[in-house]
mmCIF file of C-alpha atoms in Angstrom:
data_model
loop_
_atom_site.group_PDB
_atom_site.id
_atom_site.type_symbol
_atom_site.label_atom_id
_atom_site.label_comp_id
_atom_site.label_asym_id
_atom_site.label_seq_id
_atom_site.Cartn_x
_atom_site.Cartn_y
_atom_site.Cartn_z
ATOM 1 C CA MET R 257 144.963 155.215 50.066
ATOM 2 C CA PRO R 258 142.326 154.223 52.655
ATOM 3 C CA ARG R 259 138.672 154.407 51.775
ATOM 4 C CA ARG R 260 136.429 156.863 53.540
ATOM 5 C CA ASN R 261 133.944 154.428 55.070
ATOM 6 C CA GLN R 262 136.480 152.006 56.524
ATOM 7 C CA PRO R 263 138.051 152.634 59.932
ATOM 8 C CA ARG R 264 141.777 153.165 59.987
ATOM 9 C CA GLN R 265 143.978 150.419 61.385
ATOM 10 C CA PRO R 266 147.089 151.061 63.428
ATOM 11 C CA ALA R 267 150.343 150.597 61.526
ATOM 12 C CA SER R 268 151.330 147.570 63.600
ATOM 13 C CA GLN R 269 148.207 145.655 62.586
ATOM 14 C CA ALA R 270 148.316 146.702 58.949
ATOM 15 C CA SER R 271 151.773 145.231 58.380
ATOM 16 C CA GLN R 272 151.129 141.841 60.041
ATOM 17 C CA PRO R 273 148.831 139.304 58.390
ATOM 18 C CA SER R 274 146.047 138.013 60.593
ATOM 19 C CA GLN R 275 146.683 134.544 62.028
ATOM 20 C CA PRO R 276 144.227 132.537 64.080
ATOM 21 C CA SER R 277 145.448 132.305 67.626
ATOM 22 C CA VAL R 278 144.717 129.831 70.366
ATOM 23 C CA SER R 279 142.699 132.398 72.332
ATOM 24 C CA SER R 280 140.333 133.070 69.411
ATOM 25 C CA SER R 281 139.596 129.345 69.049
ATOM 26 C CA ARG R 282 138.854 129.200 72.783
ATOM 27 C CA GLN R 283 136.532 132.163 72.383
ATOM 28 C CA ASN R 284 134.749 130.436 69.504
ATOM 29 C CA ASP R 285 134.389 127.258 71.565
ATOM 30 C CA ALA R 286 133.049 129.229 74.528
ATOM 31 C CA LEU R 287 130.616 131.084 72.271
ATOM 32 C CA GLN R 288 129.334 127.837 70.752
ATOM 33 C CA GLU R 289 128.893 126.292 74.202
ATOM 34 C CA PHE R 290 127.024 129.380 75.368
ATOM 35 C CA GLN R 291 124.710 129.255 72.348
ATOM 36 C CA ALA R 292 124.076 125.537 72.867
ATOM 37 C CA ARG R 293 123.206 126.113 76.539
ATOM 38 C CA ARG R 294 120.876 128.965 75.585
ATOM 39 C CA VAL R 295 119.069 126.801 73.008
ATOM 40 C CA GLN R 296 118.779 123.942 75.515
ATOM 41 C CA ARG R 297 117.412 126.292 78.184
ATOM 42 C CA ARG R 298 114.827 127.624 75.696
ATOM 43 C CA LEU R 299 113.770 124.072 74.796
ATOM 44 C CA ASP R 300 113.450 123.184 78.482
ATOM 45 C CA ASP R 301 111.242 126.250 79.025
ATOM 46 C CA LEU R 302 109.032 125.229 76.123
ATOM 47 C CA GLU R 303 108.735 121.690 77.450
ATOM 48 C CA ARG R 304 107.827 122.969 80.902
ATOM 49 C CA THR R 305 105.074 125.280 79.577
ATOM 50 C CA ASN R 306 103.688 122.610 77.237
ATOM 51 C CA PRO R 307 102.509 119.836 79.557
ATOM 52 C CA THR R 308 100.614 117.852 76.931
ATOM 53 C CA ASP R 309 102.002 116.712 73.631
ATOM 54 C CA ILE R 310 100.879 118.132 70.337
ATOM 55 C CA PRO R 311 99.829 115.377 67.932
ATOM 56 C CA ALA R 312 102.666 114.288 65.671
ATOM 57 C CA SER R 313 100.423 114.670 62.627
ATOM 58 C CA SER R 314 100.483 118.451 63.028
ATOM 59 C CA PHE R 315 104.254 118.676 62.493
ATOM 60 C CA VAL R 316 106.001 118.798 59.148
ATOM 61 C CA PRO R 317 108.260 115.739 58.751
ATOM 62 C CA ALA R 318 111.992 116.465 58.641
ATOM 63 C CA GLU R 319 113.809 116.384 55.319
ATOM 64 C CA SER R 320 115.657 113.147 54.600
ATOM 65 C CA SER R 321 119.412 113.237 55.152
ATOM 66 C CA GLN R 322 120.177 111.734 51.730
ATOM 67 C CA THR R 323 122.124 113.964 49.390
ATOM 68 C CA PRO R 324 120.648 114.556 45.950
ATOM 69 C CA ALA R 325 122.440 113.168 42.928
ATOM 70 C CA PRO R 326 124.761 115.637 41.192
ATOM 71 C CA GLY R 327 123.270 117.247 38.160
ATOM 72 C CA PRO R 328 121.409 120.375 37.150
ATOM 73 C CA LEU R 329 119.758 122.405 39.868
ATOM 74 C CA GLN R 330 116.844 120.476 41.241
ATOM 75 C CA GLN R 331 113.826 122.334 42.510
ATOM 76 C CA LEU R 332 112.504 120.486 45.526
ATOM 77 C CA PRO R 333 109.137 121.567 46.843
ATOM 78 C CA ALA R 334 109.972 124.004 49.625
ATOM 79 C CA ARG R 335 108.170 123.432 52.902
ATOM 80 C CA LYS R 336 107.824 126.160 55.439
ATOM 81 C CA LYS R 337 109.087 125.421 58.887
ATOM 82 C CA GLN R 338 106.317 125.412 61.434
ATOM 83 C CA THR R 339 106.751 128.318 63.831
ATOM 84 C CA ALA R 340 106.055 128.390 67.525
ATOM 85 C CA ASN R 341 102.933 130.502 66.939
ATOM 86 C CA VAL R 342 101.452 127.888 64.612
ATOM 87 C CA ARG R 343 102.198 125.135 67.115
ATOM 88 C CA ARG R 344 100.563 127.189 69.871
ATOM 89 C CA ILE R 345 97.449 127.737 67.756
ATOM 90 C CA LEU R 346 97.218 124.044 66.940
ATOM 91 C CA TYR R 347 97.728 123.153 70.586
ATOM 92 C CA ASN R 348 95.002 125.523 71.809
ATOM 93 C CA LYS R 349 92.544 124.716 69.026
ATOM 94 C CA LYS R 350 89.103 123.841 70.445
ATOM 95 C CA SER R 351 86.193 122.171 68.784
ATOM 96 C CA LEU R 352 82.581 123.271 69.124
ATOM 97 C CA LYS R 353 81.976 120.469 71.597
ATOM 98 C CA ASP R 354 84.812 121.780 73.811
ATOM 99 C CA TRP R 355 83.305 125.290 73.793
ATOM 100 C CA LEU R 356 79.842 123.929 74.616
ATOM 101 C CA ASP R 357 81.226 121.832 77.473
ATOM 102 C CA GLU R 358 82.693 124.967 79.058
ATOM 103 C CA LEU R 359 79.297 126.699 79.162
ATOM 104 C CA PRO R 360 77.265 126.435 82.367
ATOM 105 C CA ALA R 361 74.608 123.717 82.277
ATOM 106 C CA GLU R 362 71.605 126.016 82.703
ATOM 107 C CA PRO R 363 72.215 129.779 82.578
ATOM 108 C CA VAL R 364 70.522 131.744 85.362
ATOM 109 C CA PRO R 365 68.399 134.636 84.029
ATOM 110 C CA PRO R 366 69.867 137.975 85.068
ATOM 111 C CA TYR R 367 66.604 139.228 86.566
ATOM 112 C CA LEU R 368 66.759 136.434 89.156
ATOM 113 C CA SER R 369 70.293 137.170 90.252
ATOM 114 C CA ALA R 370 70.128 140.991 90.151
ATOM 115 C CA ILE R 371 70.169 142.502 93.628
ATOM 116 C CA ALA R 372 70.086 146.193 94.432
ATOM 117 C CA PRO R 373 72.437 147.354 97.162
ATOM 118 C CA ALA R 374 70.996 148.381 100.509
ATOM 119 C CA PRO R 375 70.144 152.089 100.630
ATOM 120 C CA SER R 376 72.776 154.234 102.287
ATOM 121 C CA ILE R 377 70.191 156.660 103.741
ATOM 122 C CA PRO R 378 67.015 155.853 105.695
ATOM 123 C CA PRO R 379 63.649 156.008 103.882
ATOM 124 C CA ARG R 380 61.958 159.409 103.715
ATOM 125 C CA ARG R 381 59.035 160.118 106.001
ATOM 126 C CA ILE R 382 56.406 161.633 103.724
ATOM 127 C CA CYS R 383 53.005 162.854 104.895
ATOM 128 C CA SER R 384 50.294 160.494 103.611
ATOM 129 C CA SER R 385 47.822 163.391 103.176
ATOM 130 C CA CYS R 386 49.755 166.292 101.637
ATOM 131 C CA GLY R 387 53.187 164.891 100.685
ATOM 132 C CA TYR R 388 55.217 167.190 102.927
ATOM 133 C CA PHE R 389 57.865 165.873 105.359
ATOM 134 C CA GLY R 390 56.139 163.772 108.007
ATOM 135 C CA ALA R 391 56.732 164.428 111.686
ATOM 136 C CA TYR R 392 54.045 162.268 113.348
ATOM 137 C CA LYS R 393 53.354 158.581 112.922
ATOM 138 C CA CYS R 394 49.876 157.052 113.037
ATOM 139 C CA SER R 395 49.706 154.604 115.929
ATOM 140 C CA ARG R 396 47.401 152.232 114.025
ATOM 141 C CA CYS R 397 48.927 151.964 110.502
ATOM 142 C CA ALA R 398 52.366 153.596 110.937
ATOM 143 C CA GLU R 399 51.838 156.145 108.136
ATOM 144 C CA TRP R 400 53.363 159.572 108.578
ATOM 145 C CA SER R 401 51.618 162.956 108.824
ATOM 146 C CA CYS R 402 53.170 166.394 108.861
ATOM 147 C CA ASP R 403 50.929 168.021 111.515
ATOM 148 C CA ARG R 404 47.766 167.583 113.543
ATOM 149 C CA VAL R 405 45.468 168.771 110.721
ATOM 150 C CA CYS R 406 46.792 166.135 108.264
ATOM 151 C CA MET R 407 46.538 163.518 111.050
ATOM 152 C CA GLU R 408 42.842 164.375 111.500
ATOM 153 C CA VAL R 409 42.305 164.146 107.711
ATOM 154 C CA HIS R 410 44.048 160.785 107.726
ATOM 155 C CA GLU R 411 41.831 159.468 110.533
ATOM 156 C CA ARG R 412 38.626 160.994 109.124
ATOM 157 C CA ASP R 413 39.024 159.963 105.475
ATOM 158 C CA GLY R 414 40.059 156.415 106.319
ATOM 159 C CA GLY R 415 43.743 156.613 105.445
ATOM 160 C CA CYS R 416 44.512 153.879 107.927
ATOM 161 C CA GLY R 417 41.443 151.805 107.083
ATOM 162 C CA ILE R 418 39.367 152.961 110.068
ATOM 163 C CA GLY R 419 36.892 155.736 109.594
ATOM 164 C CA ARG R 420 33.404 156.306 108.188
#
């Protein structure tokens, strides 16, 4: 009686025992070659993006290839494999001197380099006597006046530095 969770097999496959065929070994060989090429391509990419070498002291040495003597289970100190992220962090690690060397020699104060944009509208012509919109310009000092009365006040009271 078949179990519920297992898919049913056709009767022809159920009666014949499975035997490895030549095509399956070729598939396994092709799969292994594909995986090896993929690993090699990944290593080449890593080498290309890592132009300088990471110091050898930052890597964990490989385990020796000697086999342990037979006996009770031996607990060897387990070492974690160093991941790509750890290698990247070690590679990009900067000292304080490196950070200070990247700073500009003498920082320019912002108030010296701040520049306001040019105005998009012309300056307003304001009457120098009453503050209304100016229509006439003094020929001596180039200040604006709104009418003849304000122009006379400007000339009389010394608005342009002449008067009295």
